[in-house]
PDB file of C-alpha atoms in Angstrom:
ATOM      1  CA  MET A   1      47.882 -30.337   9.456  1.00 68.00           C
ATOM      2  CA  SER A   2      45.680 -33.157  10.607  1.00 70.00           C
ATOM      3  CA  ARG A   3      41.988 -33.333   9.865  1.00 73.00           C
ATOM      4  CA  LYS A   4      41.198 -33.022  13.560  1.00 78.00           C
ATOM      5  CA  LYS A   5      43.065 -29.698  13.861  1.00 80.00           C
ATOM      6  CA  TYR A   6      41.487 -28.458  10.631  1.00 78.00           C
ATOM      7  CA  ILE A   7      37.971 -29.228  11.875  1.00 78.00           C
ATOM      8  CA  ILE A   8      38.672 -27.583  15.237  1.00 84.00           C
ATOM      9  CA  ILE A   9      39.963 -24.391  13.587  1.00 82.00           C
ATOM     10  CA  ILE A  10      36.973 -24.208  11.244  1.00 83.00           C
ATOM     11  CA  LEU A  11      34.542 -24.777  14.123  1.00 85.00           C
ATOM     12  CA  LEU A  12      36.236 -22.099  16.216  1.00 85.00           C
ATOM     13  CA  PHE A  13      35.461 -19.604  13.472  1.00 81.00           C
ATOM     14  CA  THR A  14      31.970 -20.780  12.567  1.00 83.00           C
ATOM     15  CA  ILE A  15      30.365 -21.437  15.962  1.00 86.00           C
ATOM     16  CA  PRO A  16      30.553 -17.828  17.220  1.00 85.00           C
ATOM     17  CA  VAL A  17      29.687 -16.233  13.874  1.00 82.00           C
ATOM     18  CA  ILE A  18      26.462 -18.098  13.085  1.00 81.00           C
ATOM     19  CA  PRO A  19      24.484 -17.012  16.206  1.00 83.00           C
ATOM     20  CA  ILE A  20      25.716 -13.440  15.730  1.00 81.00           C
ATOM     21  CA  CYS A  21      24.500 -13.509  12.121  1.00 79.00           C
ATOM     22  CA  ILE A  22      21.115 -14.882  13.157  1.00 78.00           C
ATOM     23  CA  TYR A  23      20.785 -12.137  15.777  1.00 80.00           C
ATOM     24  CA  ILE A  24      21.814  -9.407  13.327  1.00 79.00           C
ATOM     25  CA  ASP A  25      19.337 -10.666  10.719  1.00 74.00           C
ATOM     26  CA  ASN A  26      16.519 -10.308  13.266  1.00 74.00           C
ATOM     27  CA  THR A  27      17.366  -6.656  13.918  1.00 75.00           C
ATOM     28  CA  LYS A  28      16.901  -3.711  11.573  1.00 72.00           C
ATOM     29  CA  PHE A  29      20.038  -4.689   9.616  1.00 73.00           C
ATOM     30  CA  GLU A  30      18.392  -7.431   7.611  1.00 73.00           C
ATOM     31  CA  HIS A  31      21.046  -8.529   5.136  1.00 76.00           C
ATOM     32  CA  ILE A  32      24.205  -7.973   7.199  1.00 79.00           C
ATOM     33  CA  GLY A  33      23.963 -11.460   8.701  1.00 78.00           C
ATOM     34  CA  SER A  34      23.874 -13.149   5.321  1.00 79.00           C
ATOM     35  CA  ILE A  35      26.797 -11.006   4.158  1.00 81.00           C
ATOM     36  CA  LEU A  36      28.786 -12.131   7.204  1.00 82.00           C
ATOM     37  CA  ILE A  37      27.913 -15.772   6.514  1.00 82.00           C
ATOM     38  CA  HIS A  38      29.123 -15.430   2.907  1.00 83.00           C
ATOM     39  CA  CYS A  39      32.347 -13.831   4.137  1.00 85.00           C
ATOM     40  CA  LEU A  40      32.785 -16.708   6.580  1.00 86.00           C
ATOM     41  CA  TYR A  41      32.266 -19.246   3.797  1.00 86.00           C
ATOM     42  CA  SER A  42      34.790 -17.497   1.592  1.00 89.00           C
ATOM     43  CA  PHE A  43      37.280 -17.401   4.494  1.00 89.00           C
ATOM     44  CA  VAL A  44      36.872 -21.160   4.967  1.00 88.00           C
ATOM     45  CA  CYS A  45      37.415 -21.696   1.230  1.00 88.00           C
ATOM     46  CA  PHE A  46      40.536 -19.502   1.182  1.00 90.00           C
ATOM     47  CA  PHE A  47      41.925 -21.179   4.316  1.00 88.00           C
ATOM     48  CA  THR A  48      41.375 -24.619   2.797  1.00 86.00           C
ATOM     49  CA  SER A  49      42.986 -23.598  -0.481  1.00 88.00           C
ATOM     50  CA  TYR A  50      45.943 -22.130   1.424  1.00 86.00           C
ATOM     51  CA  LEU A  51      46.434 -25.416   3.254  1.00 83.00           C
ATOM     52  CA  LEU A  52      46.127 -27.489   0.084  1.00 82.00           C
ATOM     53  CA  ILE A  53      48.271 -25.333  -2.209  1.00 83.00           C
ATOM     54  CA  TYR A  54      51.003 -23.797  -0.073  1.00 83.00           C
ATOM     55  CA  LYS A  55      51.240 -26.020   2.984  1.00 80.00           C
ATOM     56  CA  LYS A  56      50.687 -29.191   0.934  1.00 77.00           C
ATOM     57  CA  SER A  57      48.430 -30.642   3.621  1.00 76.00           C
ATOM     58  CA  TYR A  58      46.824 -33.191   1.371  1.00 72.00           C
ATOM     59  CA  ASN A  59      45.958 -35.373   4.339  1.00 74.00           C
ATOM     60  CA  ILE A  60      42.884 -33.198   5.005  1.00 72.00           C
ATOM     61  CA  LEU A  61      41.322 -34.576   1.837  1.00 70.00           C
ATOM     62  CA  ALA A  62      38.381 -36.830   2.578  1.00 63.00           C
ATOM     63  CA  GLY A  63      39.068 -40.434   3.409  1.00 65.00           C
ATOM     64  CA  MET A  64      42.784 -40.299   4.138  1.00 73.00           C
ATOM     65  CA  THR A  65      43.894 -41.814   7.425  1.00 73.00           C
ATOM     66  CA  GLU A  66      47.167 -41.131   9.209  1.00 76.00           C
ATOM     67  CA  GLU A  67      48.481 -44.567   8.159  1.00 80.00           C
ATOM     68  CA  GLU A  68      47.836 -43.753   4.507  1.00 80.00           C
ATOM     69  CA  PHE A  69      49.526 -40.383   4.923  1.00 78.00           C
ATOM     70  CA  THR A  70      52.707 -41.939   6.356  1.00 81.00           C
ATOM     71  CA  ARG A  71      52.680 -44.599   3.620  1.00 83.00           C
ATOM     72  CA  ILE A  72      52.303 -41.997   0.866  1.00 81.00           C
ATOM     73  CA  GLU A  73      55.082 -39.848   2.345  1.00 82.00           C
ATOM     74  CA  LYS A  74      57.532 -42.714   1.779  1.00 87.00           C
ATOM     75  CA  ILE A  75      56.642 -43.216  -1.904  1.00 87.00           C
ATOM     76  CA  PRO A  76      57.795 -40.203  -3.987  1.00 87.00           C
ATOM     77  CA  LYS A  77      55.573 -40.923  -6.997  1.00 90.00           C
ATOM     78  CA  GLU A  78      52.433 -41.222  -4.846  1.00 85.00           C
ATOM     79  CA  LYS A  79      53.401 -38.095  -2.932  1.00 84.00           C
ATOM     80  CA  GLU A  80      53.779 -36.125  -6.154  1.00 87.00           C
ATOM     81  CA  LYS A  81      50.417 -37.400  -7.398  1.00 86.00           C
ATOM     82  CA  MET A  82      48.678 -36.418  -4.152  1.00 84.00           C
ATOM     83  CA  GLU A  83      50.292 -32.964  -4.238  1.00 85.00           C
ATOM     84  CA  ARG A  84      48.979 -32.416  -7.777  1.00 87.00           C
ATOM     85  CA  VAL A  85      45.481 -33.498  -6.771  1.00 85.00           C
ATOM     86  CA  SER A  86      45.553 -31.319  -3.657  1.00 85.00           C
ATOM     87  CA  LYS A  87      46.672 -28.313  -5.717  1.00 89.00           C
ATOM     88  CA  ARG A  88      43.786 -28.816  -8.123  1.00 89.00           C
ATOM     89  CA  VAL A  89      41.308 -29.082  -5.270  1.00 87.00           C
ATOM     90  CA  GLY A  90      42.923 -26.035  -3.653  1.00 89.00           C
ATOM     91  CA  TYR A  91      42.466 -23.999  -6.820  1.00 92.00           C
ATOM     92  CA  ILE A  92      38.825 -25.062  -6.949  1.00 91.00           C
ATOM     93  CA  PHE A  93      38.355 -23.884  -3.352  1.00 89.00           C
ATOM     94  CA  ALA A  94      40.059 -20.568  -4.160  1.00 92.00           C
ATOM     95  CA  PHE A  95      37.758 -20.098  -7.170  1.00 92.00           C
ATOM     96  CA  ILE A  96      34.702 -20.821  -5.017  1.00 90.00           C
ATOM     97  CA  GLY A  97      35.948 -18.331  -2.409  1.00 90.00           C
ATOM     98  CA  ILE A  98      36.356 -15.632  -5.073  1.00 91.00           C
ATOM     99  CA  LEU A  99      32.861 -16.348  -6.407  1.00 90.00           C
ATOM    100  CA  LEU A 100      31.441 -16.083  -2.885  1.00 87.00           C
ATOM    101  CA  LEU A 101      33.130 -12.731  -2.376  1.00 88.00           C
ATOM    102  CA  LEU A 102      31.846 -11.462  -5.724  1.00 89.00           C
ATOM    103  CA  PHE A 103      28.360 -12.655  -4.822  1.00 85.00           C
ATOM    104  CA  THR A 104      28.645 -10.873  -1.480  1.00 83.00           C
ATOM    105  CA  ILE A 105      29.697  -7.639  -3.196  1.00 84.00           C
ATOM    106  CA  TYR A 106      26.752  -7.977  -5.560  1.00 83.00           C
ATOM    107  CA  PHE A 107      24.469  -8.684  -2.596  1.00 74.00           C
ATOM    108  CA  ILE A 108      25.498  -5.450  -0.872  1.00 75.00           C
TER     109      ILE A 108
END
């Protein structure tokens, strides 16, 4: 998955949710908006970890251009190294997503 598609998918989920959360926080349900925002953040973390771990989309890591991605695909040792790094970053994102969900449960 390219970075452009990744950013578009994330924006499609975040743009509608944030105004809804702001509106809900201004009504009598005070903390529901912040709970929704935390759930959105955890969804983004889980989606990113899914892409990095299972789909091996290490080209969404910061700073990698399409030319670098095609160059790395041709070199097996570099590809293996990038897959290991992307798995580590994916596990970090999954851990952050779990912490956000636990924080949301505590917040309820």
